[in-house]
Every structure is written in structure tokens, then in C-alpha cells.
Amino acid sequence: LMEQAQSAAAEQFATTAPSLPTPAAAEVPTLKSIPPATTDGPPTRAPLPAGARAALTQSPDAGLVAPSLLRQTAASGLKSPTDLAFTSDGVLFYTERAQGLYAQRPGEAAVAVFTPRDLATAGSSGMLAVAVDPEFSRNRFVYVFMRASAEGLTSSRVVRLTMDGSQTKVLDRRDIVMVASDSAVESTRSSEPHFGGALRFGPDGYLYVGLGDGRSATTPQSPQMLAGKVLRVDRNGQAAPGNRAPAGYDSRVFAYGVRDPVALAFHPNTEALLVAQRRGTQPDDIALAEAGTNGGWDARCMPPRTGYCERAEDQASAASLVAAAWRGGKAGEGLTAVERLRDPVWRGWRNAFVVAFDRAQRLDLVKLDADGRVVQATPVLQKLGVGFKAVAQGPDGLYVVTSGKPGGEEIWRLLAL
């Protein structure tokens, strides 16, 4: 199968892809046995179609060559998928905004495992993110970020689920983080709700949670509100040690003054937190954050050009989060996800980040140096008529979730050749 895929890729990219040396056998991802796709049931991971293709773009001044890619449709027929994550043994968990959490074992159909009655699905609400515990083989914990509605009140919640041995049934639910919405802001919301929704385990073993400002002018800088913050908690939702929350703030706060943190990642050298945010009228960005830092977001004093608060008393605290930021090309591109490339098959791009956009309909590769400065940013997948909602490193390739695909969303597996 790999020989056929490489042959097809060589013919397909003969006129568009840069010349690359044949990867060593040890660097080629191992393709698992995958059954044919079905059209009359839950999506299954499908075999590589003969017409698989990917559009490649290389920056004219790029130092690293953009890799050639093979694309496989791994699942189809999804309804508003929002995120995905893998266990170490290859079980895929993915979320659909209004349907909840699904589990899919290699070679099997996806199974709905968690559709809670309190799931709030109005507008952009719903189940927005999923994370698998790094010790999943021992504790069977899976975490979701969802919008919940109970007794007329809407909240953002991080829910810890305990799966059974088959990984297809939830044995226990525990809500470990609950953030009530500002009802006044909810009632006047007319555009993006700024839920945030980022959910990621860090190298330190703690869970990081990105909470949007809810389109409120005051919450990012408010000690009394958790909105507009990044939390760092343990498996029970308690504050992790060393958060350095400012005096008067909730001890779970790791960083504050953020707008809409939709994705989180970690620097490969320093393990520093990277916060990816949508910026509305300003270019989306990715910023380095340390414990206790202020992102500087405060809509009450938002300057027209930078989107950050520039009051003198805020400049020092905001600098540590804002100074090393990578910014997108223009406003409104719709940054949705960031994932570090770990597989050796990516060669020079290994430990770089793939950045996904829904409105701009592309994937970028962004490489940082040891200090967090951008070395190179190169579009690698674009002009396919679809955006991208989520990205995750799987055991046999890079998986991406489409956004805005006619006929139903898909999960693609990308192989670098």
C-alpha cells in the first residue's frame, strides 16, 4: 500500500511539488489495515482513494522546502466536527458540536459515546474540544469542553469522562471546571461568541483550558471572572502548583487578559505555552505565555491598530505574553488549531507547528527558534475549497478536520512524502 501511495504521489506532484529525496524506510508512517468506507452507517476510516491530492504552496524566500503531501479521507459524513484526539493505541475520539463525543477504534465504525442532555447547541454552542489523558491506559480519562444549559443558565464546562475497557461507553462523568456566562452579554451577542474552548495537556501533566472573553469588555482583566483567562488544573479541576495568579485572582488562572484562545500548544525546546487566539478586526496570532502573565486584552481601551491595551500600567505585564507573538497575514482568517509535528517524516519541519484556518481555507507550517521567534511560515495546504477546524497528530499520520465542506465534513489523514 505504501509503495502504491508513493507511486501515485510521485506522478501527481510531478509538476507542482519540489524535488525531495526518497524518505528512509524508518521515517515512513506505518499504514494500518483500514476497511472500505461505508455510506449507510457511522463513518469509518477509509482506504486511500486513487485521486487523493493536495495543493502545495512554497514561499519564494523559504529556507525549508514545503513537503509533498498525500491526502486520505479517513472519515466522512460528519456534522459540524470541532476537535479530535488519539489514544496511544490509535483510538480516535472526535467531537461534533451538536452531537457530542464519538469514539472510533482502528478499522471499526465510529460510536457515539457521550451526548449529554445538558449540551447547549444554540448558535455556536455545543461540544467544542476533546483531550485524552496522557495516562489514559491507566485511568481511562477523556476530557471535553462543552457549553451546558441547566435551569436557564448557560456555562462553559470541562467534563472528565471515565471510559470502559472497550472505550465505547462512559462509566462516569465529573464536571471539573464550570464557568457561568454573562447573561447580559449572551442576550446581545450578534457575532462570534468568543467561547475559547482550547483544551490541551501540557508536558508537565496538567490540563490547560482556554476561556474566551465572552465578548465582554471587562472579563479579561477582572479578578472576579474566569472568562478571558487560561487555566492550568489537575485531573480534578484543582489549581496546579506554580500558576502565579495575581493577588485576588482565582488560583487556577495561569494567564489572563486573553480574547478568544481557540488552541494551545507547547514550544518543543522550552515547553512554554503557546496561546492561539482569534483577533477579530486584527490578524489572529500565536503568543508565548508564562505563568502569571497578562495578555493585555481589554476592550475598554482597545487601540485601533494593535488590538492590545496600551495603558502604561499594563505594558510591562502584557509584554511577556505579547512580544513573541506570531501574527497571521490579515484580519478575519479564522485561526482554529495548532499542532506540533513530531514525526521524523517531516524532516526539517519536525517540531514546527501546523496552523489551521477555517475562513482562509489553508494550513500553514510555522517554525520557531529556541527563543520563540518565527524562523519561517509557509502555506502547505490550500485552494481545496474547504477550511480546517482541528488538527491532531495520530499514530499513522497527521489528521485534520474540514470546515465548510459541501455534503458533510470529513477527517483527512495527511502523509508527508
CSV table of C-alpha atoms in Angstrom, one decimal:
chain,number,residue,atom,x,y,z
A,1,LEU,CA,0.0,0.0,0.0
A,2,MET,CA,2.8,2.4,0.8
A,3,GLU,CA,4.6,1.7,-2.5
A,4,GLN,CA,1.3,2.4,-4.3
A,5,ALA,CA,0.8,5.6,-2.4
A,6,GLN,CA,4.4,6.8,-3.1
A,7,SER,CA,4.0,6.0,-6.8
A,8,ALA,CA,0.7,7.9,-7.0
A,9,ALA,CA,2.2,10.8,-5.2
A,10,ALA,CA,5.2,11.0,-7.4
A,11,GLU,CA,3.0,11.1,-10.5
A,12,GLN,CA,0.5,13.5,-9.0
A,13,PHE,CA,3.0,16.1,-7.8
A,14,ALA,CA,5.4,15.9,-10.7
A,15,THR,CA,4.7,19.4,-11.9
A,16,THR,CA,3.9,21.1,-8.6
A,17,ALA,CA,6.0,19.7,-5.8
A,18,PRO,CA,9.6,20.4,-5.2
A,19,SER,CA,12.1,17.5,-5.7
A,20,LEU,CA,12.6,15.7,-2.4
A,21,PRO,CA,14.9,12.7,-1.6
A,22,THR,CA,13.1,9.4,-1.0
A,23,PRO,CA,12.4,9.1,2.7
A,24,ALA,CA,14.2,6.4,4.6
A,25,ALA,CA,12.1,3.4,5.4
A,26,ALA,CA,12.2,4.2,9.2
A,27,GLU,CA,10.7,7.6,8.5
A,28,VAL,CA,7.7,6.5,6.6
A,29,PRO,CA,4.5,6.2,8.7
A,30,THR,CA,3.1,2.7,9.0
A,31,LEU,CA,-0.3,2.5,7.4
A,32,LYS,CA,-2.8,0.4,9.4
A,33,SER,CA,-5.2,-2.0,7.8
A,34,ILE,CA,-8.4,0.1,7.1
A,35,PRO,CA,-11.7,-1.3,5.8
A,36,PRO,CA,-13.6,0.3,2.9
A,37,ALA,CA,-15.7,3.3,3.6
A,38,THR,CA,-19.5,2.8,4.2
A,39,THR,CA,-22.3,5.1,3.2
A,40,ASP,CA,-25.1,3.6,5.3
A,41,GLY,CA,-23.8,4.0,8.8
A,42,PRO,CA,-21.4,5.8,11.1
A,43,PRO,CA,-18.2,6.9,9.2
A,44,THR,CA,-15.3,4.5,9.1
A,45,ARG,CA,-11.7,5.2,8.3
A,46,ALA,CA,-11.5,4.6,4.6
A,47,PRO,CA,-8.6,3.4,2.3
A,48,LEU,CA,-6.6,5.8,0.2
A,49,PRO,CA,-8.6,6.9,-2.8
A,50,ALA,CA,-6.8,6.8,-6.2
A,51,GLY,CA,-7.5,10.5,-6.7
A,52,ALA,CA,-6.1,11.8,-3.4
A,53,ARG,CA,-4.4,15.1,-3.9
A,54,ALA,CA,-3.1,18.1,-2.0
A,55,ALA,CA,-2.4,21.7,-3.2
A,56,LEU,CA,1.1,22.8,-2.3
A,57,THR,CA,2.5,26.3,-2.0
A,58,GLN,CA,6.0,27.3,-1.2
A,59,SER,CA,7.2,30.7,-0.1
A,60,PRO,CA,9.5,32.3,-2.6
A,61,ASP,CA,12.1,33.1,0.1
A,62,ALA,CA,11.6,29.9,2.1
A,63,GLY,CA,14.6,28.3,3.7
A,64,LEU,CA,12.8,24.9,4.1
A,65,VAL,CA,11.1,23.2,1.2
A,66,ALA,CA,7.4,22.6,1.7
A,67,PRO,CA,6.8,18.8,1.8
A,68,SER,CA,4.8,16.9,-0.7
A,69,LEU,CA,1.6,15.5,0.8
A,70,LEU,CA,-0.7,12.6,0.3
A,71,ARG,CA,-4.3,13.1,1.4
A,72,GLN,CA,-6.6,10.3,2.6
A,73,THR,CA,-10.2,10.7,3.5
A,74,ALA,CA,-10.3,8.9,6.8
A,75,ALA,CA,-13.9,9.6,7.7
A,76,SER,CA,-16.8,11.4,6.0
A,77,GLY,CA,-20.4,12.4,6.6
A,78,LEU,CA,-19.7,14.3,9.8
A,79,LYS,CA,-21.9,17.1,11.1
A,80,SER,CA,-20.0,20.2,12.4
A,81,PRO,CA,-17.0,18.3,13.9
A,82,THR,CA,-15.0,20.5,16.2
A,83,ASP,CA,-12.0,18.6,17.5
A,84,LEU,CA,-10.2,15.2,17.6
A,85,ALA,CA,-7.6,13.4,19.8
A,86,PHE,CA,-5.9,10.0,19.8
A,87,THR,CA,-5.1,7.5,22.5
A,88,SER,CA,-1.6,5.9,22.4
A,89,ASP,CA,-3.1,2.7,20.9
A,90,GLY,CA,-4.8,4.5,18.0
A,91,VAL,CA,-8.4,5.0,19.2
A,92,LEU,CA,-9.8,8.2,17.8
A,93,PHE,CA,-12.0,10.4,19.8
A,94,TYR,CA,-13.7,13.3,18.0
A,95,THR,CA,-16.5,15.8,18.8
A,96,GLU,CA,-19.4,17.1,16.9
A,97,ARG,CA,-20.8,20.4,18.0
A,98,ALA,CA,-24.4,19.3,18.4
A,99,GLN,CA,-24.0,15.6,18.6
A,100,GLY,CA,-21.3,15.1,21.3
A,101,LEU,CA,-18.3,12.8,21.6
A,102,TYR,CA,-17.6,9.8,19.3
A,103,ALA,CA,-15.0,7.0,19.7
A,104,GLN,CA,-13.6,5.1,16.7
A,105,ARG,CA,-11.3,2.1,17.0
A,106,PRO,CA,-9.0,1.4,14.1
A,107,GLY,CA,-10.9,-0.5,11.4
A,108,GLU,CA,-14.3,0.0,13.1
A,109,ALA,CA,-17.2,2.3,12.8
A,110,ALA,CA,-17.5,5.4,15.0
A,111,VAL,CA,-19.7,5.0,18.1
A,112,ALA,CA,-21.5,7.9,19.8
A,113,VAL,CA,-20.3,7.7,23.5
A,114,PHE,CA,-21.4,10.9,25.1
A,115,THR,CA,-24.4,13.1,24.1
A,116,PRO,CA,-25.3,14.8,27.4
A,117,ARG,CA,-28.8,16.1,28.0
A,118,ASP,CA,-27.5,19.5,29.2
A,119,LEU,CA,-25.5,20.1,26.0
A,120,ALA,CA,-26.3,23.6,24.8
A,121,THR,CA,-26.3,23.7,21.0
A,122,ALA,CA,-27.8,27.1,20.1
A,123,GLY,CA,-25.7,29.3,17.8
A,124,SER,CA,-22.1,28.3,18.0
A,125,SER,CA,-22.5,26.5,21.3
A,126,GLY,CA,-22.0,22.8,21.7
A,127,MET,CA,-19.2,20.4,22.4
A,128,LEU,CA,-16.1,22.2,21.3
A,129,ALA,CA,-13.0,20.3,22.2
A,130,VAL,CA,-11.6,17.0,23.4
A,131,ALA,CA,-8.4,15.9,25.2
A,132,VAL,CA,-7.1,12.4,26.1
A,133,ASP,CA,-5.4,12.0,29.4
A,134,PRO,CA,-1.6,11.2,28.9
A,135,GLU,CA,-2.2,8.3,31.4
A,136,PHE,CA,-5.3,7.1,29.6
A,137,SER,CA,-4.1,3.5,29.5
A,138,ARG,CA,-4.2,3.5,33.3
A,139,ASN,CA,-7.1,5.8,34.2
A,140,ARG,CA,-9.3,5.8,31.0
A,141,PHE,CA,-10.0,9.6,31.3
A,142,VAL,CA,-11.2,11.7,28.4
A,143,TYR,CA,-12.0,15.4,28.8
A,144,VAL,CA,-14.4,17.5,26.8
A,145,PHE,CA,-15.0,21.3,26.7
A,146,MET,CA,-18.7,21.9,26.2
A,147,ARG,CA,-21.4,24.5,26.6
A,148,ALA,CA,-24.1,23.4,29.0
A,149,SER,CA,-27.5,24.7,29.9
A,150,ALA,CA,-29.3,23.9,33.1
A,151,GLU,CA,-32.2,25.7,34.8
A,152,GLY,CA,-32.0,28.5,32.3
A,153,LEU,CA,-28.3,29.2,32.9
A,154,THR,CA,-25.6,28.6,30.3
A,155,SER,CA,-22.0,27.8,31.2
A,156,SER,CA,-18.7,26.6,29.7
A,157,ARG,CA,-17.6,23.3,31.3
A,158,VAL,CA,-14.7,21.0,31.3
A,159,VAL,CA,-16.1,17.5,31.8
A,160,ARG,CA,-14.0,14.5,32.8
A,161,LEU,CA,-15.3,11.2,31.4
A,162,THR,CA,-14.2,7.7,32.5
A,163,MET,CA,-14.4,5.2,29.7
A,164,ASP,CA,-14.9,1.5,30.0
A,165,GLY,CA,-12.4,-1.1,28.7
A,166,SER,CA,-13.8,-1.1,25.2
A,167,GLN,CA,-13.5,2.7,25.1
A,168,THR,CA,-17.1,2.9,23.7
A,169,LYS,CA,-19.1,3.5,26.9
A,170,VAL,CA,-18.9,6.3,29.6
A,171,LEU,CA,-18.8,4.9,33.1
A,172,ASP,CA,-18.6,8.2,35.0
A,173,ARG,CA,-19.0,11.9,34.4
A,174,ARG,CA,-17.4,14.6,36.5
A,175,ASP,CA,-17.6,18.4,35.8
A,176,ILE,CA,-14.3,19.7,36.9
A,177,VAL,CA,-14.4,23.3,35.6
A,178,MET,CA,-17.6,25.4,35.3
A,179,VAL,CA,-17.6,29.0,34.1
A,180,ALA,CA,-21.0,30.8,34.1
A,181,SER,CA,-21.8,33.0,31.2
A,182,ASP,CA,-22.6,36.7,31.4
A,183,SER,CA,-26.3,36.7,30.7
A,184,ALA,CA,-26.3,40.3,29.6
A,185,VAL,CA,-23.6,39.7,27.0
A,186,GLU,CA,-25.3,36.5,25.9
A,187,SER,CA,-28.6,38.3,25.2
A,188,THR,CA,-26.9,40.9,23.0
A,189,ARG,CA,-24.5,38.6,21.1
A,190,SER,CA,-24.7,39.1,17.4
A,191,SER,CA,-21.5,37.6,16.0
A,192,GLU,CA,-18.7,35.3,17.2
A,193,PRO,CA,-19.3,34.3,20.9
A,194,HIS,CA,-15.7,34.1,22.0
A,195,PHE,CA,-16.0,30.9,23.9
A,196,GLY,CA,-12.3,30.0,23.6
A,197,GLY,CA,-12.6,26.3,24.0
A,198,ALA,CA,-8.9,25.3,23.9
A,199,LEU,CA,-8.1,22.1,25.8
A,200,ARG,CA,-4.7,20.5,26.0
A,201,PHE,CA,-2.5,18.6,28.4
A,202,GLY,CA,1.0,20.1,28.8
A,203,PRO,CA,4.3,18.4,29.1
A,204,ASP,CA,4.0,19.0,32.9
A,205,GLY,CA,1.0,16.6,33.0
A,206,TYR,CA,-1.5,19.4,33.8
A,207,LEU,CA,-4.6,20.3,31.8
A,208,TYR,CA,-4.7,23.8,30.2
A,209,VAL,CA,-8.0,25.4,29.4
A,210,GLY,CA,-8.5,28.4,27.2
A,211,LEU,CA,-11.6,30.5,28.1
A,212,GLY,CA,-12.8,33.3,25.8
A,213,ASP,CA,-13.8,36.7,27.0
A,214,GLY,CA,-17.5,36.1,26.0
A,215,ARG,CA,-17.4,39.4,24.1
A,216,SER,CA,-17.3,41.2,27.4
A,217,ALA,CA,-15.1,44.3,27.8
A,218,THR,CA,-14.2,43.7,31.4
A,219,THR,CA,-13.8,40.0,32.0
A,220,PRO,CA,-10.2,39.5,30.6
A,221,GLN,CA,-8.8,41.9,33.3
A,222,SER,CA,-11.3,41.0,36.0
A,223,PRO,CA,-10.1,39.1,39.1
A,224,GLN,CA,-13.7,38.0,39.8
A,225,MET,CA,-14.3,36.4,36.4
A,226,LEU,CA,-12.7,33.3,34.8
A,227,ALA,CA,-13.6,34.4,31.2
A,228,GLY,CA,-10.7,35.8,29.2
A,229,LYS,CA,-8.2,33.5,31.0
A,230,VAL,CA,-6.1,30.4,30.5
A,231,LEU,CA,-6.4,27.9,33.4
A,232,ARG,CA,-4.0,25.2,34.5
A,233,VAL,CA,-5.6,22.5,36.6
A,234,ASP,CA,-5.1,18.9,37.7
A,235,ARG,CA,-7.3,16.0,36.8
A,236,ASN,CA,-9.9,17.1,39.4
A,237,GLY,CA,-10.0,20.7,38.2
A,238,GLN,CA,-8.0,22.0,41.1
A,239,ALA,CA,-5.3,24.6,40.7
A,240,ALA,CA,-1.9,23.3,39.5
A,241,PRO,CA,1.1,24.5,41.7
A,242,GLY,CA,3.1,27.4,40.3
A,243,ASN,CA,0.3,29.2,38.4
A,244,ARG,CA,1.4,32.5,39.9
A,245,ALA,CA,-2.1,34.0,39.6
A,246,PRO,CA,-2.0,37.7,40.6
A,247,ALA,CA,-3.4,38.7,44.0
A,248,GLY,CA,-7.1,38.5,44.1
A,249,TYR,CA,-7.4,36.1,41.1
A,250,ASP,CA,-8.6,32.5,41.2
A,251,SER,CA,-5.6,30.2,41.8
A,252,ARG,CA,-6.5,28.2,38.7
A,253,VAL,CA,-5.5,31.2,36.4
A,254,PHE,CA,-2.3,30.6,34.6
A,255,ALA,CA,-2.5,33.6,32.2
A,256,TYR,CA,-5.1,36.4,31.9
A,257,GLY,CA,-6.1,39.2,29.5
A,258,VAL,CA,-6.8,36.9,26.5
A,259,ARG,CA,-9.5,37.4,24.0
A,260,ASP,CA,-10.5,34.1,22.3
A,261,PRO,CA,-8.0,31.3,22.9
A,262,VAL,CA,-9.1,28.7,20.5
A,263,ALA,CA,-6.0,26.5,20.6
A,264,LEU,CA,-3.0,25.7,22.8
A,265,ALA,CA,0.4,24.2,22.1
A,266,PHE,CA,3.9,24.0,23.7
A,267,HIS,CA,7.3,25.0,22.5
A,268,PRO,CA,9.4,21.9,21.7
A,269,ASN,CA,12.5,23.3,23.4
A,270,THR,CA,11.3,25.3,26.4
A,271,GLU,CA,7.9,23.7,26.8
A,272,ALA,CA,6.5,27.3,27.1
A,273,LEU,CA,2.8,27.6,26.5
A,274,LEU,CA,1.6,28.9,23.1
A,275,VAL,CA,-1.8,30.6,23.0
A,276,ALA,CA,-3.5,30.8,19.6
A,277,GLN,CA,-6.2,33.5,19.5
A,278,ARG,CA,-8.8,34.8,17.1
A,279,ARG,CA,-8.4,38.6,17.0
A,280,GLY,CA,-11.5,39.8,15.0
A,281,THR,CA,-10.5,43.0,13.3
A,282,GLN,CA,-6.8,42.3,13.8
A,283,PRO,CA,-4.7,39.4,12.5
A,284,ASP,CA,-5.0,36.2,14.5
A,285,ASP,CA,-1.9,35.4,16.5
A,286,ILE,CA,0.0,32.8,18.5
A,287,ALA,CA,1.7,34.1,21.6
A,288,LEU,CA,4.1,32.7,24.2
A,289,ALA,CA,2.7,32.8,27.7
A,290,GLU,CA,4.4,32.3,31.1
A,291,ALA,CA,2.7,31.7,34.5
A,292,GLY,CA,1.0,34.8,35.8
A,293,THR,CA,1.3,36.8,32.6
A,294,ASN,CA,-1.2,39.3,31.2
A,295,GLY,CA,-2.1,39.2,27.5
A,296,GLY,CA,-3.1,42.8,27.7
A,297,TRP,CA,-6.6,42.4,26.2
A,298,ASP,CA,-9.1,44.9,27.5
A,299,ALA,CA,-11.8,46.1,25.1
A,300,ARG,CA,-12.3,49.3,27.1
A,301,CYS,CA,-9.0,50.7,26.0
A,302,MET,CA,-8.5,48.7,22.7
A,303,PRO,CA,-6.3,50.8,20.4
A,304,PRO,CA,-7.5,50.8,16.8
A,305,ARG,CA,-4.3,49.3,15.3
A,306,THR,CA,-2.9,46.7,17.7
A,307,GLY,CA,-5.9,45.3,19.5
A,308,TYR,CA,-4.0,45.3,22.8
A,309,CYS,CA,-4.3,47.5,25.8
A,310,GLU,CA,-1.5,50.1,25.9
A,311,ARG,CA,-2.2,51.8,29.2
A,312,ALA,CA,1.2,52.4,30.9
A,313,GLU,CA,0.3,50.2,33.8
A,314,ASP,CA,-0.4,47.3,31.5
A,315,GLN,CA,2.5,47.4,29.2
A,316,ALA,CA,5.0,45.6,31.4
A,317,SER,CA,2.7,42.8,32.3
A,318,ALA,CA,1.5,42.4,28.8
A,319,ALA,CA,4.9,42.3,27.2
A,320,SER,CA,5.8,38.8,28.3
A,321,LEU,CA,2.8,37.3,26.5
A,322,VAL,CA,2.6,39.6,23.5
A,323,ALA,CA,6.2,40.2,22.5
A,324,ALA,CA,6.9,36.8,20.9
A,325,ALA,CA,3.6,36.5,19.1
A,326,TRP,CA,3.3,35.2,15.5
A,327,ARG,CA,0.6,37.0,13.6
A,328,GLY,CA,-1.4,35.9,10.6
A,329,GLY,CA,-1.4,37.7,7.3
A,330,LYS,CA,-4.6,39.7,7.7
A,331,ALA,CA,-7.7,40.0,9.9
A,332,GLY,CA,-10.5,37.5,9.8
A,333,GLU,CA,-8.6,34.5,8.6
A,334,GLY,CA,-10.2,32.4,11.3
A,335,LEU,CA,-7.3,30.6,13.1
A,336,THR,CA,-8.7,27.4,14.6
A,337,ALA,CA,-6.0,24.9,15.6
A,338,VAL,CA,-2.2,24.5,16.2
A,339,GLU,CA,-0.4,21.1,16.4
A,340,ARG,CA,3.3,20.3,16.7
A,341,LEU,CA,4.8,18.0,14.1
A,342,ARG,CA,6.5,15.2,16.0
A,343,ASP,CA,7.1,12.5,13.3
A,344,PRO,CA,10.7,12.3,11.8
A,345,VAL,CA,9.0,12.1,8.3
A,346,TRP,CA,8.6,15.9,8.4
A,347,ARG,CA,12.4,16.2,8.3
A,348,GLY,CA,13.4,19.9,8.7
A,349,TRP,CA,9.8,20.8,9.7
A,350,ARG,CA,9.9,18.4,12.6
A,351,ASN,CA,8.9,20.2,15.8
A,352,ALA,CA,7.4,23.0,13.7
A,353,PHE,CA,3.7,23.7,14.0
A,354,VAL,CA,0.9,23.2,11.6
A,355,VAL,CA,-1.6,26.1,12.0
A,356,ALA,CA,-5.2,25.6,10.7
A,357,PHE,CA,-7.6,28.3,9.4
A,358,ASP,CA,-11.3,27.9,8.5
A,359,ARG,CA,-12.1,31.1,6.7
A,360,ALA,CA,-8.7,31.4,5.0
A,361,GLN,CA,-9.1,27.7,4.0
A,362,ARG,CA,-5.5,26.7,4.4
A,363,LEU,CA,-2.8,25.0,6.6
A,364,ASP,CA,0.5,26.8,7.4
A,365,LEU,CA,3.7,25.4,8.7
A,366,VAL,CA,5.3,27.7,11.2
A,367,LYS,CA,8.8,27.0,12.6
A,368,LEU,CA,10.1,28.8,15.7
A,369,ASP,CA,13.6,29.2,17.0
A,370,ALA,CA,14.6,28.4,20.6
A,371,ASP,CA,13.5,31.9,21.7
A,372,GLY,CA,10.1,31.6,20.2
A,373,ARG,CA,10.8,33.8,17.2
A,374,VAL,CA,9.4,32.8,13.8
A,375,VAL,CA,12.0,31.3,11.5
A,376,GLN,CA,9.7,30.5,8.6
A,377,ALA,CA,6.0,30.3,7.9
A,378,THR,CA,4.8,28.5,4.7
A,379,PRO,CA,1.3,27.7,3.4
A,380,VAL,CA,1.3,24.0,2.7
A,381,LEU,CA,-2.3,23.1,2.0
A,382,GLN,CA,-4.8,25.4,0.4
A,383,LYS,CA,-7.1,26.1,-2.6
A,384,LEU,CA,-9.2,22.9,-1.9
A,385,GLY,CA,-12.4,24.9,-1.3
A,386,VAL,CA,-12.6,23.9,2.4
A,387,GLY,CA,-11.4,25.3,5.7
A,388,PHE,CA,-9.9,23.4,8.6
A,389,LYS,CA,-11.3,23.1,12.1
A,390,ALA,CA,-8.9,20.9,14.1
A,391,VAL,CA,-5.5,19.1,13.7
A,392,ALA,CA,-4.1,16.2,15.7
A,393,GLN,CA,-1.0,14.0,15.4
A,394,GLY,CA,-2.2,10.4,15.0
A,395,PRO,CA,-0.1,7.2,15.2
A,396,ASP,CA,0.0,6.9,11.4
A,397,GLY,CA,-0.1,10.5,10.1
A,398,LEU,CA,-1.4,14.0,10.7
A,399,TYR,CA,-5.2,14.2,10.9
A,400,VAL,CA,-7.2,17.3,10.1
A,401,VAL,CA,-10.9,18.1,10.3
A,402,THR,CA,-12.5,20.0,7.4
A,403,SER,CA,-14.9,23.0,7.8
A,404,GLY,CA,-17.5,24.2,5.3
A,405,LYS,CA,-17.3,21.1,3.0
A,406,PRO,CA,-20.5,20.7,0.9
A,407,GLY,CA,-22.2,17.4,1.6
A,408,GLY,CA,-20.7,16.8,5.0
A,409,GLU,CA,-17.5,17.3,6.8
A,410,GLU,CA,-14.5,14.9,6.7
A,411,ILE,CA,-11.5,13.9,8.6
A,412,TRP,CA,-8.3,13.7,6.4
A,413,ARG,CA,-5.1,11.9,7.1
A,414,LEU,CA,-2.0,13.7,5.6
A,415,LEU,CA,1.2,11.9,4.9
A,416,ALA,CA,4.4,13.8,4.2
A,417,LEU,CA,6.5,12.1,1.5
